[in-house]
């Protein structure tokens, strides 16, 4: 999924840098003052988990794939914080020669913007649908891996479209890239489920989809304990 | 950073992440196959892969599983610190 420098025409890299850099600035503004200071160590750990997971490729013979993690981040922290973390991860990876420095904007567009916006939106729709039949924890554990599967395939399709700017490449490359990522997306879904399961058990407060229901539960418990109406507690 | 937070959250996470990734890389459990993008575009289609102009900060370590594991471990710490510093300064103080 990481595009190196020197593959696409220069104007494509410049165009995506022009889209991505202001988006990162806007994401930083949206994140400002949103999170409680006590959660920051977990957010650092989450960024490190994403970086580490992207270091290790799983085999999809004859190719391989790795976790992208944007949907997971978007469900946990919201789309803007997900974009900030993906930007940090991609920046460090670019310094490592994984994905080009000039290609940073393009890679951020694919994995950060497309991933976070679609991942968060699809997960939210699925989550709201599923919570009618399941508890919130199960709903988030089902909806997020499904959304991450769909998002990886869509990211690959977008990447394929970008590759069409290379002279001589035809639409068959879009099909090939998308097809390979259908298999990689299964791995993404499984890894997303495993990591999310850990956080659902260990730190559900960090999952934005669950934090509302946790706050609601706390309010209800406090209300019952003190025999006061929920509205007054709020 | 409070000592408790460092000892209970950050240190175990860093040690665990570095240990897992190092074991996977050094023992060869991480796939060496080219990833989906490179494979589909360059190898499967028979297109010659262009060489990047910038090979990365850690090329002086050479290539191999041990140097990959060392570079990966350093990267994990760098990302964790960058994210921690960013979110620490942009967070709101608890009431």
PDB file of N, CA, C and O in Angstrom, chain A residues 191-225:
ATOM      1  N   UNK A 191      -6.750  -9.072  12.214  1.00  0.00           N
ATOM      2  CA  UNK A 191      -5.871  -8.334  13.133  1.00  0.00           C
ATOM      3  C   UNK A 191      -6.624  -7.215  13.838  1.00  0.00           C
ATOM      4  O   UNK A 191      -6.413  -6.955  15.026  1.00  0.00           O
ATOM      5  N   UNK A 192      -7.518  -6.555  13.103  1.00  0.00           N
ATOM      6  CA  UNK A 192      -8.323  -5.487  13.709  1.00  0.00           C
ATOM      7  C   UNK A 192      -9.163  -6.052  14.850  1.00  0.00           C
ATOM      8  O   UNK A 192      -9.235  -5.457  15.933  1.00  0.00           O
ATOM      9  N   UNK A 193      -9.770  -7.225  14.620  1.00  0.00           N
ATOM     10  CA  UNK A 193     -10.594  -7.857  15.655  1.00  0.00           C
ATOM     11  C   UNK A 193      -9.756  -8.158  16.897  1.00  0.00           C
ATOM     12  O   UNK A 193     -10.168  -7.845  18.019  1.00  0.00           O
ATOM     13  N   UNK A 194      -8.549  -8.729  16.687  1.00  0.00           N
ATOM     14  CA  UNK A 194      -7.710  -9.137  17.825  1.00  0.00           C
ATOM     15  C   UNK A 194      -7.280  -7.915  18.655  1.00  0.00           C
ATOM     16  O   UNK A 194      -7.395  -7.912  19.882  1.00  0.00           O
ATOM     17  N   UNK A 195      -6.815  -6.873  17.969  1.00  0.00           N
ATOM     18  CA  UNK A 195      -6.350  -5.676  18.693  1.00  0.00           C
ATOM     19  C   UNK A 195      -7.530  -4.998  19.395  1.00  0.00           C
ATOM     20  O   UNK A 195      -7.436  -4.585  20.549  1.00  0.00           O
ATOM     21  N   UNK A 196      -8.659  -4.921  18.688  1.00  0.00           N
ATOM     22  CA  UNK A 196      -9.837  -4.263  19.274  1.00  0.00           C
ATOM     23  C   UNK A 196     -10.356  -5.037  20.482  1.00  0.00           C
ATOM     24  O   UNK A 196     -10.761  -4.437  21.487  1.00  0.00           O
ATOM     25  N   UNK A 197     -10.306  -6.367  20.393  1.00  0.00           N
ATOM     26  CA  UNK A 197     -10.752  -7.207  21.511  1.00  0.00           C
ATOM     27  C   UNK A 197      -9.934  -6.897  22.763  1.00  0.00           C
ATOM     28  O   UNK A 197     -10.476  -6.794  23.865  1.00  0.00           O
ATOM     29  N   UNK A 198      -8.609  -6.712  22.559  1.00  0.00           N
ATOM     30  CA  UNK A 198      -7.748  -6.369  23.697  1.00  0.00           C
ATOM     31  C   UNK A 198      -8.204  -5.046  24.332  1.00  0.00           C
ATOM     32  O   UNK A 198      -8.342  -4.949  25.545  1.00  0.00           O
ATOM     33  N   UNK A 199      -8.450  -4.033  23.491  1.00  0.00           N
ATOM     34  CA  UNK A 199      -8.823  -2.727  24.040  1.00  0.00           C
ATOM     35  C   UNK A 199     -10.240  -2.727  24.619  1.00  0.00           C
ATOM     36  O   UNK A 199     -10.511  -2.014  25.581  1.00  0.00           O
ATOM     37  N   UNK A 200     -11.149  -3.525  24.055  1.00  0.00           N
ATOM     38  CA  UNK A 200     -12.511  -3.633  24.619  1.00  0.00           C
ATOM     39  C   UNK A 200     -12.422  -4.192  26.034  1.00  0.00           C
ATOM     40  O   UNK A 200     -13.124  -3.742  26.948  1.00  0.00           O
ATOM     41  N   UNK A 201     -11.545  -5.167  26.238  1.00  0.00           N
ATOM     42  CA  UNK A 201     -11.377  -5.771  27.564  1.00  0.00           C
ATOM     43  C   UNK A 201     -10.576  -4.866  28.497  1.00  0.00           C
ATOM     44  O   UNK A 201     -10.908  -4.710  29.662  1.00  0.00           O
ATOM     45  N   UNK A 202      -9.470  -4.281  27.960  1.00  0.00           N
ATOM     46  CA  UNK A 202      -8.519  -3.579  28.836  1.00  0.00           C
ATOM     47  C   UNK A 202      -8.873  -2.102  29.044  1.00  0.00           C
ATOM     48  O   UNK A 202      -8.733  -1.579  30.153  1.00  0.00           O
ATOM     49  N   UNK A 203      -9.307  -1.405  27.999  1.00  0.00           N
ATOM     50  CA  UNK A 203      -9.517   0.040  28.114  1.00  0.00           C
ATOM     51  C   UNK A 203     -10.671   0.484  27.203  1.00  0.00           C
ATOM     52  O   UNK A 203     -10.466   1.224  26.233  1.00  0.00           O
ATOM     53  N   UNK A 204     -11.902   0.058  27.506  1.00  0.00           N
ATOM     54  CA  UNK A 204     -13.038   0.403  26.633  1.00  0.00           C
ATOM     55  C   UNK A 204     -13.278   1.905  26.531  1.00  0.00           C
ATOM     56  O   UNK A 204     -13.835   2.377  25.535  1.00  0.00           O
ATOM     57  N   UNK A 205     -12.826   2.642  27.541  1.00  0.00           N
ATOM     58  CA  UNK A 205     -13.008   4.101  27.545  1.00  0.00           C
ATOM     59  C   UNK A 205     -12.300   4.762  26.362  1.00  0.00           C
ATOM     60  O   UNK A 205     -12.651   5.849  25.933  1.00  0.00           O
ATOM     61  N   UNK A 206     -11.276   4.060  25.857  1.00  0.00           N
ATOM     62  CA  UNK A 206     -10.484   4.607  24.747  1.00  0.00           C
ATOM     63  C   UNK A 206     -11.189   4.429  23.401  1.00  0.00           C
ATOM     64  O   UNK A 206     -10.792   5.012  22.400  1.00  0.00           O
ATOM     65  N   UNK A 207     -12.252   3.633  23.376  1.00  0.00           N
ATOM     66  CA  UNK A 207     -12.960   3.377  22.112  1.00  0.00           C
ATOM     67  C   UNK A 207     -14.118   4.359  22.000  1.00  0.00           C
ATOM     68  O   UNK A 207     -15.064   4.306  22.793  1.00  0.00           O
ATOM     69  N   UNK A 208     -14.031   5.253  21.029  1.00  0.00           N
ATOM     70  CA  UNK A 208     -15.010   6.352  20.963  1.00  0.00           C
ATOM     71  C   UNK A 208     -16.435   5.829  20.833  1.00  0.00           C
ATOM     72  O   UNK A 208     -17.351   6.401  21.411  1.00  0.00           O
ATOM     73  N   UNK A 209     -16.639   4.727  20.113  1.00  0.00           N
ATOM     74  CA  UNK A 209     -17.994   4.193  19.948  1.00  0.00           C
ATOM     75  C   UNK A 209     -18.567   3.699  21.282  1.00  0.00           C
ATOM     76  O   UNK A 209     -19.774   3.642  21.444  1.00  0.00           O
ATOM     77  N   UNK A 210     -17.683   3.291  22.203  1.00  0.00           N
ATOM     78  CA  UNK A 210     -18.154   2.743  23.468  1.00  0.00           C
ATOM     79  C   UNK A 210     -18.170   3.778  24.585  1.00  0.00           C
ATOM     80  O   UNK A 210     -18.869   3.600  25.570  1.00  0.00           O
ATOM     81  N   UNK A 211     -17.409   4.850  24.423  1.00  0.00           N
ATOM     82  CA  UNK A 211     -17.283   5.800  25.528  1.00  0.00           C
ATOM     83  C   UNK A 211     -18.626   6.439  25.890  1.00  0.00           C
ATOM     84  O   UNK A 211     -18.923   6.693  27.051  1.00  0.00           O
ATOM     85  N   UNK A 212     -19.482   6.608  24.872  1.00  0.00           N
ATOM     86  CA  UNK A 212     -20.806   7.194  25.124  1.00  0.00           C
ATOM     87  C   UNK A 212     -21.651   6.260  25.991  1.00  0.00           C
ATOM     88  O   UNK A 212     -22.286   6.692  26.953  1.00  0.00           O
ATOM     89  N   UNK A 213     -21.610   4.956  25.650  1.00  0.00           N
ATOM     90  CA  UNK A 213     -22.424   4.015  26.421  1.00  0.00           C
ATOM     91  C   UNK A 213     -21.855   3.821  27.820  1.00  0.00           C
ATOM     92  O   UNK A 213     -22.588   3.618  28.774  1.00  0.00           O
ATOM     93  N   UNK A 214     -20.499   3.924  27.945  1.00  0.00           N
ATOM     94  CA  UNK A 214     -19.879   3.817  29.279  1.00  0.00           C
ATOM     95  C   UNK A 214     -20.322   5.000  30.130  1.00  0.00           C
ATOM     96  O   UNK A 214     -20.709   4.850  31.279  1.00  0.00           O
ATOM     97  N   UNK A 215     -20.314   6.200  29.519  1.00  0.00           N
ATOM     98  CA  UNK A 215     -20.740   7.406  30.244  1.00  0.00           C
ATOM     99  C   UNK A 215     -22.205   7.274  30.648  1.00  0.00           C
ATOM    100  O   UNK A 215     -22.598   7.624  31.760  1.00  0.00           O
ATOM    101  N   UNK A 216     -23.017   6.724  29.747  1.00  0.00           N
ATOM    102  CA  UNK A 216     -24.436   6.523  30.027  1.00  0.00           C
ATOM    103  C   UNK A 216     -24.647   5.562  31.187  1.00  0.00           C
ATOM    104  O   UNK A 216     -25.440   5.818  32.085  1.00  0.00           O
ATOM    105  N   UNK A 217     -23.862   4.452  31.187  1.00  0.00           N
ATOM    106  CA  UNK A 217     -23.956   3.449  32.254  1.00  0.00           C
ATOM    107  C   UNK A 217     -23.592   4.061  33.602  1.00  0.00           C
ATOM    108  O   UNK A 217     -24.264   3.870  34.596  1.00  0.00           O
ATOM    109  N   UNK A 218     -22.487   4.840  33.600  1.00  0.00           N
ATOM    110  CA  UNK A 218     -22.018   5.467  34.836  1.00  0.00           C
ATOM    111  C   UNK A 218     -23.090   6.402  35.381  1.00  0.00           C
ATOM    112  O   UNK A 218     -23.376   6.418  36.576  1.00  0.00           O
ATOM    113  N   UNK A 219     -23.710   7.164  34.471  1.00  0.00           N
ATOM    114  CA  UNK A 219     -24.740   8.104  34.892  1.00  0.00           C
ATOM    115  C   UNK A 219     -25.932   7.351  35.479  1.00  0.00           C
ATOM    116  O   UNK A 219     -26.464   7.731  36.519  1.00  0.00           O
ATOM    117  N   UNK A 220     -26.325   6.252  34.802  1.00  0.00           N
ATOM    118  CA  UNK A 220     -27.468   5.454  35.269  1.00  0.00           C
ATOM    119  C   UNK A 220     -27.167   4.836  36.637  1.00  0.00           C
ATOM    120  O   UNK A 220     -27.989   4.865  37.542  1.00  0.00           O
ATOM    121  N   UNK A 221     -25.923   4.291  36.776  1.00  0.00           N
ATOM    122  CA  UNK A 221     -25.539   3.669  38.045  1.00  0.00           C
ATOM    123  C   UNK A 221     -25.555   4.687  39.179  1.00  0.00           C
ATOM    124  O   UNK A 221     -26.071   4.433  40.253  1.00  0.00           O
ATOM    125  N   UNK A 222     -25.015   5.867  38.879  1.00  0.00           N
ATOM    126  CA  UNK A 222     -24.964   6.934  39.882  1.00  0.00           C
ATOM    127  C   UNK A 222     -26.378   7.357  40.263  1.00  0.00           C
ATOM    128  O   UNK A 222     -26.686   7.551  41.441  1.00  0.00           O
ATOM    129  N   UNK A 223     -27.254   7.417  39.241  1.00  0.00           N
ATOM    130  CA  UNK A 223     -28.637   7.819  39.455  1.00  0.00           C
ATOM    131  C   UNK A 223     -29.370   6.792  40.321  1.00  0.00           C
ATOM    132  O   UNK A 223     -30.077   7.142  41.267  1.00  0.00           O
ATOM    133  N   UNK A 224     -29.167   5.500  40.037  1.00  0.00           N
ATOM    134  CA  UNK A 224     -29.839   4.444  40.793  1.00  0.00           C
ATOM    135  C   UNK A 224     -29.343   4.414  42.236  1.00  0.00           C
ATOM    136  O   UNK A 224     -30.121   4.271  43.174  1.00  0.00           O
ATOM    137  N   UNK A 225     -28.028   4.558  42.380  1.00  0.00           N
ATOM    138  CA  UNK A 225     -27.408   4.503  43.705  1.00  0.00           C
ATOM    139  C   UNK A 225     -27.950   5.607  44.608  1.00  0.00           C
ATOM    140  O   UNK A 225     -28.210   5.400  45.784  1.00  0.00           O
TER     141      UNK A 225
END
